[in-house]
Amino acid sequence: MPPLPQPLPPALVAPAPPRYADAETALLEALDWGWAPPAPPNLKGPAALDYRWLQAAASFEPDHGLPASPYAGGAAAREAQALRNLLRAPLEQVPGRLQALTLRQGGTSLALWRWGQRRVRDGAFPPPLRRAWEDRLLAAVPGLLRGNALRHALCWALAEQDEARLVAIKSRAGQDAAETVRGFQRLFGLLGGPSPDLRLWSLPELDYRDVRLDQLGGSCIWVVPAEAGPLPVLPAGTVWIVPSPSGNQDERDASLTGTALAEGQALAERFRAAGRTAHFAPSSRAFEHLGLAWFPILIELDSQGYLKSIRMGDAGPRQP
């Protein structure tokens, strides 16, 4: 009886060829988190061209030129050229070109996302065009960009208190986005009602209290991490809540421990040195239960202390 074949030693087993989908996900995740881009994969044929188009979309600056197309011909080349034509078209032509644009390539969707995001941030898109751009990307590939478009659309619906838009987004997003949509529905339910309670620690004293937002002493609540460098000066009547970078403290705990304690102490030193006050929120779950999931967050209260508006994430202002 012949001997059974033996497996090859690990060193002799050929590695699996790289897959475009994996390389695409790695690049998009790096871009989303602000990481250094991954090393380019050793792709062949059309996949190599698709990745070069994705790289061009990831590196182009919307205010400085257009992403360079690597395609010589075919449907991919026509899609890339249509995208380039849209990006340099007069504003009145954008809606028609947007509807006609195919989004078969990840690079096309990425370039459209980066370009539109900048235009919205600069105030260059009227609301109907912004919604059309969001809706186009809600049907895009890959999934990570659909998620970005969903977050963007929901944040703006909340900022504009547009419940009809929320319903329309829900119908487009599908079951996979149900939990995200429910978080925004909870926030819509808070509008016009009393302030929620949160467990916060004062800065720089690090004393804790369970408190409603309207009991913090301001008509605007600014929720954003404290970045490195000098602490920003906030407008009068604005109260700053500084969320924990780790956010891993149990929301029921009445004392800071572990990582949350170290973070609170470091913040206390900064605020004490600057002669400033704020509030430290060590639990991310407390915010997530309310639906407050993306920074920056600006909450405005009315004269009775009820929630007047919530601007969050993509619709949140860079400064209060």
CSV table of C-alpha atoms in Angstrom, one decimal:
chain,number,residue,atom,x,y,z
A,1,MET,CA,0.0,0.0,0.0
A,2,PRO,CA,1.6,3.3,-1.0
A,3,PRO,CA,2.3,5.8,1.8
A,4,LEU,CA,-0.3,8.5,2.4
A,5,PRO,CA,0.7,12.0,1.0
A,6,GLN,CA,2.2,14.2,3.7
A,7,PRO,CA,1.4,17.9,4.0
A,8,LEU,CA,4.0,20.3,2.9
A,9,PRO,CA,6.1,22.0,5.6
A,10,PRO,CA,4.7,25.5,6.4
A,11,ALA,CA,7.6,27.2,4.6
A,12,LEU,CA,6.8,25.4,1.4
A,13,VAL,CA,3.0,26.2,1.3
A,14,ALA,CA,2.3,29.0,-1.1
A,15,PRO,CA,0.5,31.9,0.6
A,16,ALA,CA,-3.0,32.6,-0.5
A,17,PRO,CA,-3.2,35.3,-3.1
A,18,PRO,CA,-4.4,38.7,-1.8
A,19,ARG,CA,-8.1,39.5,-2.3
A,20,TYR,CA,-9.2,42.9,-3.5
A,21,ALA,CA,-12.1,42.9,-1.0
A,22,ASP,CA,-9.7,42.4,1.9
A,23,ALA,CA,-7.3,45.1,0.7
A,24,GLU,CA,-10.2,47.5,0.1
A,25,THR,CA,-11.5,47.0,3.6
A,26,ALA,CA,-8.0,47.5,5.1
A,27,LEU,CA,-7.5,50.8,3.2
A,28,LEU,CA,-10.9,52.2,4.1
A,29,GLU,CA,-10.6,51.3,7.8
A,30,ALA,CA,-7.2,53.0,7.9
A,31,LEU,CA,-8.7,56.1,6.3
A,32,ASP,CA,-11.7,56.1,8.6
A,33,TRP,CA,-9.6,55.8,11.8
A,34,GLY,CA,-6.8,58.2,10.6
A,35,TRP,CA,-4.2,55.4,10.5
A,36,ALA,CA,-1.3,55.1,8.1
A,37,PRO,CA,-2.4,53.4,4.9
A,38,PRO,CA,-1.5,49.7,4.6
A,39,ALA,CA,1.1,48.5,2.3
A,40,PRO,CA,-0.3,48.0,-1.3
A,41,PRO,CA,-1.3,44.4,-1.9
A,42,ASN,CA,0.3,42.4,-4.8
A,43,LEU,CA,-2.9,42.3,-6.9
A,44,LYS,CA,-3.0,41.4,-10.6
A,45,GLY,CA,-5.1,42.3,-13.6
A,46,PRO,CA,-8.3,44.3,-13.1
A,47,ALA,CA,-8.1,44.1,-9.3
A,48,ALA,CA,-4.8,45.9,-9.4
A,49,LEU,CA,-6.4,48.8,-11.4
A,50,ASP,CA,-9.4,48.9,-9.1
A,51,TYR,CA,-7.1,49.2,-6.1
A,52,ARG,CA,-5.1,52.0,-7.8
A,53,TRP,CA,-8.5,53.8,-8.3
A,54,LEU,CA,-9.3,53.3,-4.7
A,55,GLN,CA,-5.9,54.7,-3.7
A,56,ALA,CA,-6.4,57.8,-5.9
A,57,ALA,CA,-9.8,58.4,-4.3
A,58,ALA,CA,-8.3,58.0,-0.8
A,59,SER,CA,-5.5,60.5,-1.4
A,60,PHE,CA,-7.2,63.2,-3.5
A,61,GLU,CA,-8.1,66.5,-1.9
A,62,PRO,CA,-11.5,67.8,-3.0
A,63,ASP,CA,-10.3,71.4,-3.3
A,64,HIS,CA,-7.1,70.5,-5.2
A,65,GLY,CA,-7.6,68.5,-8.5
A,66,LEU,CA,-9.3,65.3,-9.3
A,67,PRO,CA,-8.5,61.6,-8.6
A,68,ALA,CA,-6.4,60.2,-11.5
A,69,SER,CA,-8.1,57.3,-13.3
A,70,PRO,CA,-5.9,54.2,-13.9
A,71,TYR,CA,-8.3,52.7,-16.5
A,72,ALA,CA,-7.6,52.6,-20.2
A,73,GLY,CA,-11.1,51.7,-21.3
A,74,GLY,CA,-14.2,49.7,-20.6
A,75,ALA,CA,-17.0,50.3,-18.1
A,76,ALA,CA,-14.7,51.1,-15.2
A,77,ALA,CA,-13.0,53.8,-17.2
A,78,ARG,CA,-16.4,55.3,-18.2
A,79,GLU,CA,-17.5,55.3,-14.5
A,80,ALA,CA,-14.3,57.0,-13.4
A,81,GLN,CA,-14.6,59.6,-16.0
A,82,ALA,CA,-18.2,60.3,-15.1
A,83,LEU,CA,-17.2,60.8,-11.5
A,84,ARG,CA,-14.4,63.2,-12.6
A,85,ASN,CA,-16.9,65.1,-14.7
A,86,LEU,CA,-19.4,65.3,-11.8
A,87,LEU,CA,-16.7,66.6,-9.4
A,88,ARG,CA,-15.9,69.6,-11.7
A,89,ALA,CA,-19.5,70.3,-12.9
A,90,PRO,CA,-21.4,73.5,-12.0
A,91,LEU,CA,-23.7,73.0,-9.0
A,92,GLU,CA,-26.8,73.1,-11.1
A,93,GLN,CA,-25.6,70.0,-13.1
A,94,VAL,CA,-24.7,67.9,-10.1
A,95,PRO,CA,-28.1,66.4,-9.3
A,96,GLY,CA,-28.5,65.0,-12.8
A,97,ARG,CA,-25.0,63.7,-13.0
A,98,LEU,CA,-25.3,62.2,-9.5
A,99,GLN,CA,-28.4,60.2,-10.5
A,100,ALA,CA,-26.7,59.0,-13.7
A,101,LEU,CA,-23.4,57.9,-12.0
A,102,THR,CA,-22.8,54.2,-11.5
A,103,LEU,CA,-21.1,53.1,-8.3
A,104,ARG,CA,-19.7,49.7,-9.2
A,105,GLN,CA,-16.1,50.6,-8.1
A,106,GLY,CA,-15.1,51.2,-4.5
A,107,GLY,CA,-12.9,54.1,-5.6
A,108,THR,CA,-15.8,55.9,-7.2
A,109,SER,CA,-17.9,55.7,-4.0
A,110,LEU,CA,-15.0,56.8,-1.9
A,111,ALA,CA,-14.2,59.8,-4.0
A,112,LEU,CA,-17.9,60.8,-4.1
A,113,TRP,CA,-18.0,60.5,-0.3
A,114,ARG,CA,-14.9,62.5,0.4
A,115,TRP,CA,-16.0,65.2,-2.1
A,116,GLY,CA,-19.5,65.6,-0.8
A,117,GLN,CA,-18.5,65.5,2.8
A,118,ARG,CA,-16.2,68.5,2.2
A,119,ARG,CA,-18.9,70.3,0.3
A,120,VAL,CA,-21.5,69.8,3.1
A,121,ARG,CA,-19.0,70.9,5.7
A,122,ASP,CA,-18.3,74.1,3.7
A,123,GLY,CA,-22.0,74.8,3.4
A,124,ALA,CA,-21.9,74.5,-0.4
A,125,PHE,CA,-24.7,71.9,-0.7
A,126,PRO,CA,-28.3,73.1,-0.3
A,127,PRO,CA,-30.3,70.5,1.8
A,128,PRO,CA,-32.0,68.8,-1.2
A,129,LEU,CA,-28.7,68.2,-2.9
A,130,ARG,CA,-27.1,67.0,0.3
A,131,ARG,CA,-30.0,64.5,0.8
A,132,ALA,CA,-29.6,63.3,-2.9
A,133,TRP,CA,-25.9,62.8,-2.3
A,134,GLU,CA,-26.5,60.8,0.9
A,135,ASP,CA,-29.2,58.7,-0.8
A,136,ARG,CA,-26.9,57.8,-3.7
A,137,LEU,CA,-24.2,56.6,-1.2
A,138,LEU,CA,-26.7,54.6,0.8
A,139,ALA,CA,-26.8,52.3,-2.2
A,140,ALA,CA,-23.0,52.3,-2.7
A,141,VAL,CA,-20.3,49.7,-2.3
A,142,PRO,CA,-18.5,48.9,-0.1
A,143,GLY,CA,-20.5,48.6,3.1
A,144,LEU,CA,-18.2,50.8,5.2
A,145,LEU,CA,-19.1,53.7,3.0
A,146,ARG,CA,-22.8,52.9,3.2
A,147,GLY,CA,-22.4,53.1,6.9
A,148,ASN,CA,-20.7,56.5,6.7
A,149,ALA,CA,-23.5,57.8,4.5
A,150,LEU,CA,-26.1,56.4,6.9
A,151,ARG,CA,-24.5,58.1,9.9
A,152,HIS,CA,-24.2,61.4,7.9
A,153,ALA,CA,-27.9,61.3,6.8
A,154,LEU,CA,-29.2,60.5,10.3
A,155,CYS,CA,-27.1,63.2,12.0
A,156,TRP,CA,-28.5,65.8,9.6
A,157,ALA,CA,-32.1,64.6,10.0
A,158,LEU,CA,-31.7,64.9,13.7
A,159,ALA,CA,-30.1,68.4,13.5
A,160,GLU,CA,-32.9,69.6,11.2
A,161,GLN,CA,-35.5,67.7,13.3
A,162,ASP,CA,-36.9,66.2,10.1
A,163,GLU,CA,-38.9,63.1,11.1
A,164,ALA,CA,-40.0,62.5,7.5
A,165,ARG,CA,-36.3,62.2,6.5
A,166,LEU,CA,-35.7,59.8,9.4
A,167,VAL,CA,-38.5,57.5,8.1
A,168,ALA,CA,-37.1,57.8,4.5
A,169,ILE,CA,-33.6,56.9,5.7
A,170,LYS,CA,-34.9,53.9,7.6
A,171,SER,CA,-36.7,52.5,4.6
A,172,ARG,CA,-33.5,52.8,2.5
A,173,ALA,CA,-31.1,51.5,5.1
A,174,GLY,CA,-32.5,48.1,5.6
A,175,GLN,CA,-32.5,45.7,8.5
A,176,ASP,CA,-28.8,45.7,9.0
A,177,ALA,CA,-28.9,49.4,10.2
A,178,ALA,CA,-31.9,48.9,12.5
A,179,GLU,CA,-30.0,49.4,15.7
A,180,THR,CA,-28.3,52.6,14.5
A,181,VAL,CA,-31.7,54.0,13.4
A,182,ARG,CA,-33.2,53.1,16.8
A,183,GLY,CA,-30.5,55.2,18.5
A,184,PHE,CA,-31.6,58.2,16.5
A,185,GLN,CA,-35.3,57.5,17.1
A,186,ARG,CA,-34.5,57.7,20.9
A,187,LEU,CA,-32.9,61.1,20.3
A,188,PHE,CA,-35.9,62.4,18.4
A,189,GLY,CA,-38.0,61.3,21.4
A,190,LEU,CA,-35.9,63.4,23.7
A,191,LEU,CA,-36.4,66.6,21.7
A,192,GLY,CA,-38.8,69.0,23.4
A,193,GLY,CA,-38.6,67.0,26.7
A,194,PRO,CA,-36.7,67.3,29.9
A,195,SER,CA,-33.0,66.8,30.1
A,196,PRO,CA,-31.7,63.3,30.8
A,197,ASP,CA,-29.7,62.4,33.8
A,198,LEU,CA,-26.0,61.6,33.6
A,199,ARG,CA,-23.4,60.5,36.2
A,200,LEU,CA,-20.6,63.0,35.8
A,201,TRP,CA,-17.4,64.0,37.7
A,202,SER,CA,-16.5,67.7,38.1
A,203,LEU,CA,-13.2,69.0,36.7
A,204,PRO,CA,-10.8,69.7,38.3
A,205,GLU,CA,-12.2,68.5,41.6
A,206,LEU,CA,-13.3,65.0,40.4
A,207,ASP,CA,-16.4,65.0,42.6
A,208,TYR,CA,-19.3,63.0,41.2
A,209,ARG,CA,-22.9,63.8,40.9
A,210,ASP,CA,-26.0,62.5,39.2
A,211,VAL,CA,-27.3,65.5,37.4
A,212,ARG,CA,-29.7,66.6,34.6
A,213,LEU,CA,-28.1,68.6,31.8
A,214,ASP,CA,-30.2,71.7,32.6
A,215,GLN,CA,-28.6,71.6,36.1
A,216,LEU,CA,-25.1,72.2,34.8
A,217,GLY,CA,-25.5,75.9,34.6
A,218,GLY,CA,-25.6,76.6,30.8
A,219,SER,CA,-28.0,76.7,27.9
A,220,CYS,CA,-25.6,74.8,25.6
A,221,ILE,CA,-23.9,71.5,26.4
A,222,TRP,CA,-20.7,70.8,24.4
A,223,VAL,CA,-19.7,67.1,24.4
A,224,VAL,CA,-16.3,66.4,22.8
A,225,PRO,CA,-13.0,64.9,23.9
A,226,ALA,CA,-10.2,67.3,25.2
A,227,GLU,CA,-7.6,67.1,22.5
A,228,ALA,CA,-3.9,67.8,23.1
A,229,GLY,CA,-2.8,71.4,23.3
A,230,PRO,CA,-4.4,74.4,25.0
A,231,LEU,CA,-8.0,74.0,26.1
A,232,PRO,CA,-10.4,75.9,23.8
A,233,VAL,CA,-12.2,79.0,25.1
A,234,LEU,CA,-16.0,78.3,25.0
A,235,PRO,CA,-18.7,80.9,24.5
A,236,ALA,CA,-20.6,82.1,27.6
A,237,GLY,CA,-23.3,79.8,28.7
A,238,THR,CA,-21.6,76.7,27.3
A,239,VAL,CA,-20.9,73.8,29.6
A,240,TRP,CA,-18.2,71.3,28.5
A,241,ILE,CA,-18.6,67.5,29.1
A,242,VAL,CA,-15.4,65.7,28.4
A,243,PRO,CA,-16.0,62.0,27.5
A,244,SER,CA,-13.5,59.5,28.5
A,245,PRO,CA,-11.1,58.3,25.7
A,246,SER,CA,-11.7,54.6,26.8
A,247,GLY,CA,-15.3,55.0,28.0
A,248,ASN,CA,-15.1,51.6,29.8
A,249,GLN,CA,-16.3,52.6,33.3
A,250,ASP,CA,-19.6,51.0,34.4
A,251,GLU,CA,-22.2,53.8,34.3
A,252,ARG,CA,-23.5,52.6,37.8
A,253,ASP,CA,-20.1,53.0,39.5
A,254,ALA,CA,-19.9,55.8,42.1
A,255,SER,CA,-16.1,56.0,42.1
A,256,LEU,CA,-13.4,56.2,39.4
A,257,THR,CA,-11.2,53.2,39.1
A,258,GLY,CA,-8.5,51.9,36.8
A,259,THR,CA,-8.2,53.5,33.4
A,260,ALA,CA,-11.0,56.0,34.1
A,261,LEU,CA,-9.3,57.2,37.2
A,262,ALA,CA,-6.0,57.8,35.4
A,263,GLU,CA,-7.9,59.6,32.6
A,264,GLY,CA,-9.8,61.8,35.1
A,265,GLN,CA,-6.7,62.7,37.1
A,266,ALA,CA,-4.8,63.7,33.9
A,267,LEU,CA,-7.7,65.9,32.8
A,268,ALA,CA,-8.0,67.4,36.3
A,269,GLU,CA,-4.4,68.5,36.1
A,270,ARG,CA,-4.9,70.1,32.8
A,271,PHE,CA,-8.1,72.0,33.8
A,272,ARG,CA,-6.6,73.0,37.2
A,273,ALA,CA,-3.5,74.4,35.4
A,274,ALA,CA,-5.7,76.3,33.0
A,275,GLY,CA,-8.1,77.6,35.7
A,276,ARG,CA,-11.0,76.0,33.8
A,277,THR,CA,-13.9,73.9,34.8
A,278,ALA,CA,-15.8,71.1,33.0
A,279,HIS,CA,-17.4,67.7,33.6
A,280,PHE,CA,-15.8,64.3,33.0
A,281,ALA,CA,-18.0,61.4,31.6
A,282,PRO,CA,-16.2,58.1,32.2
A,283,SER,CA,-18.9,55.8,30.7
A,284,SER,CA,-19.6,55.7,27.0
A,285,ARG,CA,-22.6,53.4,27.6
A,286,ALA,CA,-24.5,56.1,29.3
A,287,PHE,CA,-24.3,58.2,26.2
A,288,GLU,CA,-25.0,55.2,23.8
A,289,HIS,CA,-28.2,54.3,25.7
A,290,LEU,CA,-29.5,57.8,24.9
A,291,GLY,CA,-28.3,57.5,21.3
A,292,LEU,CA,-25.5,60.0,21.6
A,293,ALA,CA,-22.9,58.0,19.7
A,294,TRP,CA,-20.7,60.4,17.7
A,295,PHE,CA,-18.7,63.5,18.6
A,296,PRO,CA,-18.8,66.4,18.5
A,297,ILE,CA,-22.2,66.9,20.1
A,298,LEU,CA,-23.9,70.3,20.8
A,299,ILE,CA,-27.1,70.2,22.8
A,300,GLU,CA,-29.1,73.4,23.1
A,301,LEU,CA,-31.7,73.8,25.9
A,302,ASP,CA,-34.7,76.1,25.9
A,303,SER,CA,-35.6,78.6,28.7
A,304,GLN,CA,-37.3,75.8,30.7
A,305,GLY,CA,-34.3,73.5,30.4
A,306,TYR,CA,-35.9,71.2,27.8
A,307,LEU,CA,-33.9,69.9,24.9
A,308,LYS,CA,-34.3,72.3,22.0
A,309,SER,CA,-31.9,70.8,19.5
A,310,ILE,CA,-29.1,68.1,19.1
A,311,ARG,CA,-26.4,68.5,16.6
A,312,MET,CA,-24.1,65.5,16.5
A,313,GLY,CA,-21.3,63.9,14.4
A,314,ASP,CA,-21.3,65.0,10.8
A,315,ALA,CA,-23.9,67.7,11.6
A,316,GLY,CA,-22.1,68.8,14.7
A,317,PRO,CA,-20.3,72.2,14.6
A,318,ARG,CA,-16.5,72.2,14.9
A,319,GLN,CA,-16.9,74.9,17.6
A,320,PRO,CA,-19.9,75.5,19.9
